[in-house]
mmCIF file of C-alpha atoms in Angstrom:
data_model
loop_
_atom_site.group_PDB
_atom_site.id
_atom_site.type_symbol
_atom_site.label_atom_id
_atom_site.label_comp_id
_atom_site.label_asym_id
_atom_site.label_seq_id
_atom_site.Cartn_x
_atom_site.Cartn_y
_atom_site.Cartn_z
ATOM 1 C CA UNK C 1141 0.000 0.000 0.000
ATOM 2 C CA UNK C 1142 2.860 2.327 0.825
ATOM 3 C CA UNK C 1143 4.560 1.685 -2.510
ATOM 4 C CA UNK C 1144 1.299 2.431 -4.311
ATOM 5 C CA UNK C 1145 1.031 5.799 -2.577
ATOM 6 C CA UNK C 1146 4.621 6.624 -3.525
ATOM 7 C CA UNK C 1147 3.970 5.675 -7.142
ATOM 8 C CA UNK C 1148 0.881 7.882 -7.152
ATOM 9 C CA UNK C 1149 2.801 10.852 -5.765
ATOM 10 C CA UNK C 1150 5.724 10.441 -8.151
ATOM 11 C CA UNK C 1151 3.414 10.620 -11.171
ATOM 12 C CA UNK C 1152 1.503 13.707 -10.004
ATOM 13 C CA UNK C 1153 2.047 17.036 -11.722
ATOM 14 C CA UNK C 1154 0.899 20.478 -10.653
ATOM 15 C CA UNK C 1155 -0.345 23.016 -13.161
ATOM 16 C CA UNK C 1156 0.625 26.480 -11.942
ATOM 17 C CA UNK C 1157 -1.874 28.842 -13.506
ATOM 18 C CA UNK C 1158 -0.036 31.942 -12.336
ATOM 19 C CA UNK C 1159 -1.717 34.954 -13.946
ATOM 20 C CA UNK C 1160 -3.088 33.060 -16.967
ATOM 21 C CA UNK C 1161 -6.653 34.082 -16.079
ATOM 22 C CA UNK C 1162 -5.705 37.537 -17.399
ATOM 23 C CA UNK C 1163 -4.812 36.720 -21.026
ATOM 24 C CA UNK C 1164 -4.729 40.362 -22.145
ATOM 25 C CA UNK C 1165 -2.082 41.131 -19.531
ATOM 26 C CA UNK C 1166 0.360 38.313 -20.340
ATOM 27 C CA UNK C 1167 2.745 40.482 -22.377
ATOM 28 C CA UNK C 1168 2.696 43.491 -19.984
ATOM 29 C CA UNK C 1169 3.189 41.142 -17.014
ATOM 30 C CA UNK C 1170 6.039 39.383 -18.819
ATOM 31 C CA UNK C 1171 7.797 42.707 -19.413
ATOM 32 C CA UNK C 1172 7.064 43.860 -15.860
ATOM 33 C CA UNK C 1173 8.449 40.762 -14.128
ATOM 34 C CA UNK C 1174 11.408 40.581 -16.511
ATOM 35 C CA UNK C 1175 12.282 44.170 -15.615
ATOM 36 C CA UNK C 1176 11.833 43.477 -11.901
ATOM 37 C CA UNK C 1177 14.053 40.398 -12.095
ATOM 38 C CA UNK C 1178 16.747 42.267 -14.037
ATOM 39 C CA UNK C 1179 16.765 45.117 -11.509
ATOM 40 C CA UNK C 1180 16.844 42.621 -8.611
ATOM 41 C CA UNK C 1181 19.808 40.700 -10.058
ATOM 42 C CA UNK C 1182 21.794 43.814 -10.995
ATOM 43 C CA UNK C 1183 20.929 45.577 -7.728
ATOM 44 C CA UNK C 1184 21.803 42.718 -5.384
ATOM 45 C CA UNK C 1185 24.933 41.587 -7.223
ATOM 46 C CA UNK C 1186 25.988 45.236 -7.539
ATOM 47 C CA UNK C 1187 25.499 45.726 -3.796
ATOM 48 C CA UNK C 1188 27.629 42.659 -3.060
ATOM 49 C CA UNK C 1189 30.425 43.845 -5.372
ATOM 50 C CA UNK C 1190 30.409 47.419 -4.007
ATOM 51 C CA UNK C 1191 30.610 46.226 -0.404
ATOM 52 C CA UNK C 1192 33.266 43.644 -1.224
ATOM 53 C CA UNK C 1193 35.692 46.008 -2.989
ATOM 54 C CA UNK C 1194 35.253 49.152 -0.865
ATOM 55 C CA UNK C 1195 37.558 49.373 2.206
ATOM 56 C CA UNK C 1196 35.185 51.940 3.722
ATOM 57 C CA UNK C 1197 32.338 49.423 3.791
ATOM 58 C CA UNK C 1198 34.168 46.663 5.651
ATOM 59 C CA UNK C 1199 32.015 46.984 8.777
ATOM 60 C CA UNK C 1200 29.546 44.588 10.439
ATOM 61 C CA UNK C 1201 26.512 46.475 9.114
ATOM 62 C CA UNK C 1202 27.639 46.105 5.503
ATOM 63 C CA UNK C 1203 28.754 42.527 6.087
ATOM 64 C CA UNK C 1204 25.178 41.665 7.043
ATOM 65 C CA UNK C 1205 23.820 43.746 4.165
ATOM 66 C CA UNK C 1206 26.017 41.811 1.731
ATOM 67 C CA UNK C 1207 24.559 38.544 2.976
ATOM 68 C CA UNK C 1208 21.027 39.936 2.799
ATOM 69 C CA UNK C 1209 21.661 40.869 -0.838
ATOM 70 C CA UNK C 1210 22.884 37.335 -1.529
ATOM 71 C CA UNK C 1211 19.706 35.861 0.000
ATOM 72 C CA UNK C 1212 17.530 38.249 -2.030
ATOM 73 C CA UNK C 1213 19.382 37.339 -5.226
ATOM 74 C CA UNK C 1214 18.839 33.620 -4.547
ATOM 75 C CA UNK C 1215 15.153 34.088 -3.707
ATOM 76 C CA UNK C 1216 14.495 36.085 -6.860
ATOM 77 C CA UNK C 1217 16.365 33.579 -9.042
ATOM 78 C CA UNK C 1218 14.498 30.613 -7.567
ATOM 79 C CA UNK C 1219 11.023 32.074 -8.137
ATOM 80 C CA UNK C 1220 10.966 34.689 -10.888
ATOM 81 C CA UNK C 1221 12.322 32.781 -13.934
ATOM 82 C CA UNK C 1222 9.572 30.138 -13.580
ATOM 83 C CA UNK C 1223 6.977 32.892 -13.224
ATOM 84 C CA UNK C 1224 8.265 34.598 -16.386
ATOM 85 C CA UNK C 1225 8.337 31.284 -18.263
ATOM 86 C CA UNK C 1226 4.738 30.476 -17.393
ATOM 87 C CA UNK C 1227 3.629 33.791 -18.887
ATOM 88 C CA UNK C 1228 4.822 32.807 -22.374
ATOM 89 C CA UNK C 1229 4.460 28.995 -22.580
ATOM 90 C CA UNK C 1230 1.315 26.905 -22.819
ATOM 91 C CA UNK C 1231 2.612 24.023 -20.718
ATOM 92 C CA UNK C 1232 2.480 25.316 -17.160
ATOM 93 C CA UNK C 1233 2.946 21.939 -15.479
ATOM 94 C CA UNK C 1234 5.630 21.127 -12.944
ATOM 95 C CA UNK C 1235 6.428 17.731 -11.433
ATOM 96 C CA UNK C 1236 5.869 17.106 -7.745
ATOM 97 C CA UNK C 1237 9.637 16.737 -7.281
ATOM 98 C CA UNK C 1238 10.269 20.036 -9.045
ATOM 99 C CA UNK C 1239 7.614 21.753 -6.961
ATOM 100 C CA UNK C 1240 9.042 20.428 -3.689
ATOM 101 C CA UNK C 1241 12.555 21.454 -4.759
ATOM 102 C CA UNK C 1242 11.410 25.002 -5.508
ATOM 103 C CA UNK C 1243 9.546 25.104 -2.197
ATOM 104 C CA UNK C 1244 12.619 23.988 -0.230
ATOM 105 C CA UNK C 1245 14.966 26.596 -1.676
ATOM 106 C CA UNK C 1246 12.401 29.426 -1.661
ATOM 107 C CA UNK C 1247 11.475 28.674 1.963
ATOM 108 C CA UNK C 1248 15.154 28.558 2.912
ATOM 109 C CA UNK C 1249 15.579 32.055 1.488
ATOM 110 C CA UNK C 1250 12.490 33.486 3.200
ATOM 111 C CA UNK C 1251 13.352 31.968 6.588
ATOM 112 C CA UNK C 1252 16.985 33.067 6.272
ATOM 113 C CA UNK C 1253 15.871 36.601 5.433
ATOM 114 C CA UNK C 1254 13.744 36.653 8.583
ATOM 115 C CA UNK C 1255 16.753 35.658 10.673
ATOM 116 C CA UNK C 1256 19.087 38.047 8.817
ATOM 117 C CA UNK C 1257 16.779 40.999 9.460
ATOM 118 C CA UNK C 1258 16.751 40.069 13.157
ATOM 119 C CA UNK C 1259 20.556 39.893 13.198
ATOM 120 C CA UNK C 1260 20.754 43.309 11.514
ATOM 121 C CA UNK C 1261 18.398 44.751 14.150
ATOM 122 C CA UNK C 1262 20.665 43.392 16.901
ATOM 123 C CA UNK C 1263 23.662 44.972 15.141
ATOM 124 C CA UNK C 1264 21.922 48.374 15.166
ATOM 125 C CA UNK C 1265 21.039 47.867 18.850
ATOM 126 C CA UNK C 1266 24.683 47.345 19.816
ATOM 127 C CA UNK C 1267 25.894 50.198 17.585
ATOM 128 C CA UNK C 1268 23.493 52.787 19.052
ATOM 129 C CA UNK C 1269 23.015 51.620 22.644
ATOM 130 C CA UNK C 1270 26.557 50.364 23.356
ATOM 131 C CA UNK C 1271 28.853 52.234 20.943
ATOM 132 C CA UNK C 1272 31.977 51.829 23.112
ATOM 133 C CA UNK C 1273 31.591 48.038 23.101
ATOM 134 C CA UNK C 1274 30.628 47.773 19.426
ATOM 135 C CA UNK C 1275 34.015 46.734 18.030
ATOM 136 C CA UNK C 1276 34.290 43.961 20.614
ATOM 137 C CA UNK C 1277 30.670 42.810 20.661
ATOM 138 C CA UNK C 1278 30.494 42.737 16.848
ATOM 139 C CA UNK C 1279 33.931 41.365 16.048
ATOM 140 C CA UNK C 1280 34.456 39.548 12.710
ATOM 141 C CA UNK C 1281 34.172 36.201 14.508
ATOM 142 C CA UNK C 1282 30.875 37.166 16.149
ATOM 143 C CA UNK C 1283 29.505 38.462 12.834
ATOM 144 C CA UNK C 1284 30.422 35.204 11.096
ATOM 145 C CA UNK C 1285 28.688 33.218 13.837
ATOM 146 C CA UNK C 1286 25.535 35.355 13.581
ATOM 147 C CA UNK C 1287 25.392 34.939 9.793
ATOM 148 C CA UNK C 1288 25.944 31.194 10.152
ATOM 149 C CA UNK C 1289 23.062 31.075 12.647
ATOM 150 C CA UNK C 1290 20.834 32.940 10.193
ATOM 151 C CA UNK C 1291 21.584 30.517 7.342
ATOM 152 C CA UNK C 1292 21.218 27.526 9.674
ATOM 153 C CA UNK C 1293 17.899 28.918 10.878
ATOM 154 C CA UNK C 1294 16.601 29.103 7.320
ATOM 155 C CA UNK C 1295 17.827 25.653 6.287
ATOM 156 C CA UNK C 1296 16.554 23.975 9.470
ATOM 157 C CA UNK C 1297 13.033 25.372 9.207
ATOM 158 C CA UNK C 1298 12.939 24.646 5.485
ATOM 159 C CA UNK C 1299 13.921 21.015 6.134
ATOM 160 C CA UNK C 1300 11.167 20.713 8.754
ATOM 161 C CA UNK C 1301 8.518 22.099 6.382
ATOM 162 C CA UNK C 1302 9.780 19.974 3.481
ATOM 163 C CA UNK C 1303 9.668 16.813 5.591
ATOM 164 C CA UNK C 1304 6.070 17.554 6.590
ATOM 165 C CA UNK C 1305 5.248 17.765 2.870
ATOM 166 C CA UNK C 1306 7.045 14.539 1.983
ATOM 167 C CA UNK C 1307 4.777 12.539 4.322
ATOM 168 C CA UNK C 1308 1.738 13.646 2.300
ATOM 169 C CA UNK C 1309 0.315 11.640 -0.612
ATOM 170 C CA UNK C 1310 -0.752 13.204 -3.907
ATOM 171 C CA UNK C 1311 -3.095 11.180 -6.083
ATOM 172 C CA UNK C 1312 -3.897 13.205 -9.189
ATOM 173 C CA UNK C 1313 -2.942 16.194 -11.272
ATOM 174 C CA UNK C 1314 -3.885 19.414 -9.547
ATOM 175 C CA UNK C 1315 -4.553 22.836 -11.001
ATOM 176 C CA UNK C 1316 -2.982 25.447 -8.702
ATOM 177 C CA UNK C 1317 -4.205 29.034 -8.794
ATOM 178 C CA UNK C 1318 -0.753 30.427 -8.045
ATOM 179 C CA UNK C 1319 2.669 30.842 -9.653
ATOM 180 C CA UNK C 1320 4.787 29.414 -6.829
ATOM 181 C CA UNK C 1321 4.816 26.136 -4.924
ATOM 182 C CA UNK C 1322 3.795 27.311 -1.461
ATOM 183 C CA UNK C 1323 2.942 25.181 1.556
ATOM 184 C CA UNK C 1324 -0.795 25.693 1.177
ATOM 185 C CA UNK C 1325 -0.521 24.428 -2.403
ATOM 186 C CA UNK C 1326 0.623 21.035 -1.135
ATOM 187 C CA UNK C 1327 -2.027 20.915 1.572
ATOM 188 C CA UNK C 1328 -4.827 21.647 -0.895
ATOM 189 C CA UNK C 1329 -3.473 19.084 -3.378
ATOM 190 C CA UNK C 1330 -2.965 16.250 -0.896
ATOM 191 C CA UNK C 1331 -5.370 13.306 -0.754
ATOM 192 C CA UNK C 1332 -4.043 11.976 2.576
ATOM 193 C CA UNK C 1333 -4.473 13.025 6.193
ATOM 194 C CA UNK C 1334 -3.112 16.569 6.635
ATOM 195 C CA UNK C 1335 -3.284 16.934 10.420
ATOM 196 C CA UNK C 1336 0.426 16.344 11.040
ATOM 197 C CA UNK C 1337 1.513 18.741 8.280
ATOM 198 C CA UNK C 1338 -0.947 21.440 9.355
ATOM 199 C CA UNK C 1339 0.280 21.146 12.944
ATOM 200 C CA UNK C 1340 3.918 21.405 11.848
ATOM 201 C CA UNK C 1341 3.107 24.463 9.744
ATOM 202 C CA UNK C 1342 1.263 26.194 12.573
ATOM 203 C CA UNK C 1343 3.951 25.546 15.197
ATOM 204 C CA UNK C 1344 7.138 26.224 13.255
ATOM 205 C CA UNK C 1345 5.864 29.033 11.008
ATOM 206 C CA UNK C 1346 4.674 30.946 14.062
ATOM 207 C CA UNK C 1347 7.858 30.093 15.968
ATOM 208 C CA UNK C 1348 10.061 31.517 13.213
ATOM 209 C CA UNK C 1349 7.873 34.550 12.574
ATOM 210 C CA UNK C 1350 7.363 35.658 16.159
ATOM 211 C CA UNK C 1351 10.883 34.813 17.403
ATOM 212 C CA UNK C 1352 12.540 36.948 14.742
ATOM 213 C CA UNK C 1353 9.905 39.672 14.979
ATOM 214 C CA UNK C 1354 10.299 39.779 18.784
ATOM 215 C CA UNK C 1355 14.057 40.278 18.417
ATOM 216 C CA UNK C 1356 13.503 43.099 15.937
ATOM 217 C CA UNK C 1357 10.811 44.864 17.975
ATOM 218 C CA UNK C 1358 12.675 44.570 21.278
ATOM 219 C CA UNK C 1359 15.882 45.829 19.624
ATOM 220 C CA UNK C 1360 14.110 48.884 18.241
ATOM 221 C CA UNK C 1361 12.405 49.521 21.566
ATOM 222 C CA UNK C 1362 15.811 49.853 23.244
ATOM 223 C CA UNK C 1363 17.096 51.880 20.284
ATOM 224 C CA UNK C 1364 14.238 54.394 20.463
ATOM 225 C CA UNK C 1365 14.610 54.757 24.230
ATOM 226 C CA UNK C 1366 18.335 55.417 23.791
ATOM 227 C CA UNK C 1367 17.720 57.944 21.001
ATOM 228 C CA UNK C 1368 15.150 59.830 23.090
ATOM 229 C CA UNK C 1369 17.741 60.182 25.872
ATOM 230 C CA UNK C 1370 20.188 61.873 23.497
ATOM 231 C CA UNK C 1371 20.456 65.626 24.003
ATOM 232 C CA UNK C 1372 22.085 66.551 20.700
ATOM 233 C CA UNK C 1373 19.687 66.818 17.770
ATOM 234 C CA UNK C 1374 22.446 65.890 15.348
ATOM 235 C CA UNK C 1375 23.124 62.681 17.273
ATOM 236 C CA UNK C 1376 19.453 61.757 17.150
ATOM 237 C CA UNK C 1377 19.303 62.368 13.412
ATOM 238 C CA UNK C 1378 22.408 60.262 12.771
ATOM 239 C CA UNK C 1379 21.038 57.415 14.907
ATOM 240 C CA UNK C 1380 17.676 57.503 13.141
ATOM 241 C CA UNK C 1381 19.313 57.634 9.716
ATOM 242 C CA UNK C 1382 21.358 54.484 10.400
ATOM 243 C CA UNK C 1383 18.146 52.595 11.200
ATOM 244 C CA UNK C 1384 15.877 54.048 8.527
ATOM 245 C CA UNK C 1385 16.792 51.672 5.686
ATOM 246 C CA UNK C 1386 16.599 48.559 7.834
ATOM 247 C CA UNK C 1387 13.346 49.633 9.448
ATOM 248 C CA UNK C 1388 11.830 50.282 6.002
ATOM 249 C CA UNK C 1389 12.893 46.828 4.773
ATOM 250 C CA UNK C 1390 11.520 45.166 7.921
ATOM 251 C CA UNK C 1391 8.185 46.983 7.641
ATOM 252 C CA UNK C 1392 7.694 45.968 4.004
ATOM 253 C CA UNK C 1393 8.788 42.347 4.507
ATOM 254 C CA UNK C 1394 6.905 41.548 7.710
ATOM 255 C CA UNK C 1395 3.939 43.712 6.748
ATOM 256 C CA UNK C 1396 3.441 41.668 3.581
ATOM 257 C CA UNK C 1397 3.772 38.313 5.350
ATOM 258 C CA UNK C 1398 1.467 39.282 8.220
ATOM 259 C CA UNK C 1399 -1.132 40.629 5.787
ATOM 260 C CA UNK C 1400 -0.935 37.522 3.621
ATOM 261 C CA UNK C 1401 -0.974 34.802 6.281
ATOM 262 C CA UNK C 1402 -2.630 36.361 9.324
ATOM 263 C CA UNK C 1403 -5.863 37.351 7.575
ATOM 264 C CA UNK C 1404 -8.446 34.527 7.451
ATOM 265 C CA UNK C 1405 -8.384 32.601 4.160
ATOM 266 C CA UNK C 1406 -11.969 33.561 3.431
ATOM 267 C CA UNK C 1407 -10.894 37.184 3.090
ATOM 268 C CA UNK C 1408 -7.919 36.425 0.863
ATOM 269 C CA UNK C 1409 -8.989 35.922 -2.738
ATOM 270 C CA UNK C 1410 -6.806 34.027 -5.183
ATOM 271 C CA UNK C 1411 -5.631 37.296 -6.738
ATOM 272 C CA UNK C 1412 -4.699 38.778 -3.352
ATOM 273 C CA UNK C 1413 -2.667 35.671 -2.480
ATOM 274 C CA UNK C 1414 -0.853 35.780 -5.821
ATOM 275 C CA UNK C 1415 -0.076 39.484 -5.519
ATOM 276 C CA UNK C 1416 1.092 39.035 -1.924
ATOM 277 C CA UNK C 1417 3.277 36.084 -2.857
ATOM 278 C CA UNK C 1418 4.739 38.031 -5.782
ATOM 279 C CA UNK C 1419 5.465 40.966 -3.504
ATOM 280 C CA UNK C 1420 7.582 39.147 -0.916
ATOM 281 C CA UNK C 1421 9.290 36.714 -3.316
ATOM 282 C CA UNK C 1422 9.746 38.951 -6.384
ATOM 283 C CA UNK C 1423 9.308 42.616 -5.457
ATOM 284 C CA UNK C 1424 11.118 42.738 -2.103
ATOM 285 C CA UNK C 1425 14.388 41.271 -3.507
ATOM 286 C CA UNK C 1426 14.292 44.157 -5.990
ATOM 287 C CA UNK C 1427 13.335 46.818 -3.428
ATOM 288 C CA UNK C 1428 15.928 45.992 -0.754
ATOM 289 C CA UNK C 1429 19.045 47.070 -2.707
ATOM 290 C CA UNK C 1430 17.197 50.220 -3.815
ATOM 291 C CA UNK C 1431 16.189 51.032 -0.232
ATOM 292 C CA UNK C 1432 19.690 50.535 1.141
ATOM 293 C CA UNK C 1433 21.476 52.328 -1.697
ATOM 294 C CA UNK C 1434 19.166 55.345 -1.935
ATOM 295 C CA UNK C 1435 19.185 55.976 1.807
ATOM 296 C CA UNK C 1436 22.857 55.154 2.407
ATOM 297 C CA UNK C 1437 25.420 57.882 1.805
ATOM 298 C CA UNK C 1438 28.434 55.545 1.960
ATOM 299 C CA UNK C 1439 27.047 53.201 -0.696
ATOM 300 C CA UNK C 1440 26.149 56.119 -2.983
ATOM 301 C CA UNK C 1441 29.603 57.653 -2.626
ATOM 302 C CA UNK C 1442 31.302 54.332 -3.359
ATOM 303 C CA UNK C 1443 29.131 53.851 -6.431
ATOM 304 C CA UNK C 1444 29.990 57.359 -7.684
ATOM 305 C CA UNK C 1445 33.708 56.699 -7.247
ATOM 306 C CA UNK C 1446 33.438 53.465 -9.207
ATOM 307 C CA UNK C 1447 31.589 55.250 -11.991
ATOM 308 C CA UNK C 1448 34.188 58.045 -12.029
ATOM 309 C CA UNK C 1449 37.000 55.498 -12.271
ATOM 310 C CA UNK C 1450 35.196 53.767 -15.131
ATOM 311 C CA UNK C 1451 34.761 57.052 -17.014
ATOM 312 C CA UNK C 1452 38.413 58.001 -16.481
ATOM 313 C CA UNK C 1453 39.643 54.573 -17.631
ATOM 314 C CA UNK C 1454 37.610 54.932 -20.809
#
């Protein structure tokens, strides 16, 4: 009986409809997502290169930002090309193995980004609240450990979610009203008991979300209290400016996830779910390098110097 279930699952394919219910918008959407993906790739890889080659940017904050850009690049590359492909091809099917593989890597990126944003909030906490201890508390060794924890966090939670999917059985081809293989896709497509998988999703998704969000909120609570105690207006402005980019990225990322998954399913139409999924897997990887570069004087100056050197060399 077990072998029969495995054979059934191995032969199942999912048909990801994506945005195919809007045939008149296929070409505009193709151009839109292609542009977004191009900007995301160039922006994140450009951010990594700028931070890597600039001696001025060899600080813990930019070390974490470089890793965040790498995670965003991976997330965009895992999701967006398949979305773009489905806008121009008739065959929108994907095997169950392919869908699970995409889910594993996409979930790893999302969970790692959660942890990385929490690590970056802790870095800002130490920098503003304990500036005299910053060089010791955020030494290169400590930064490497924190980044390793963030990646391990993402991989561990992704393995847990993937395992809870692998115990499910899929019996027939399913038409999925989405462009990405999300957890709820597998639950809706399964023909076996879902209690274990639903329990795993509830426990570990909430654990990851609220643990990282608690670290971020508590860090910013201490930061704001410290800033309010500052007497110099210039010091307050500088402290706020160092947090502005990160706080913007956190608000967009967590705001999208909370809106998408904390509103009852009955209030989330298929279009809302697709737009929300596109926002945190496609749009945010494009927005993050723009947010950090536009609001960061050091990054802008480094970019200008590189452009000046390029013009001179030509």
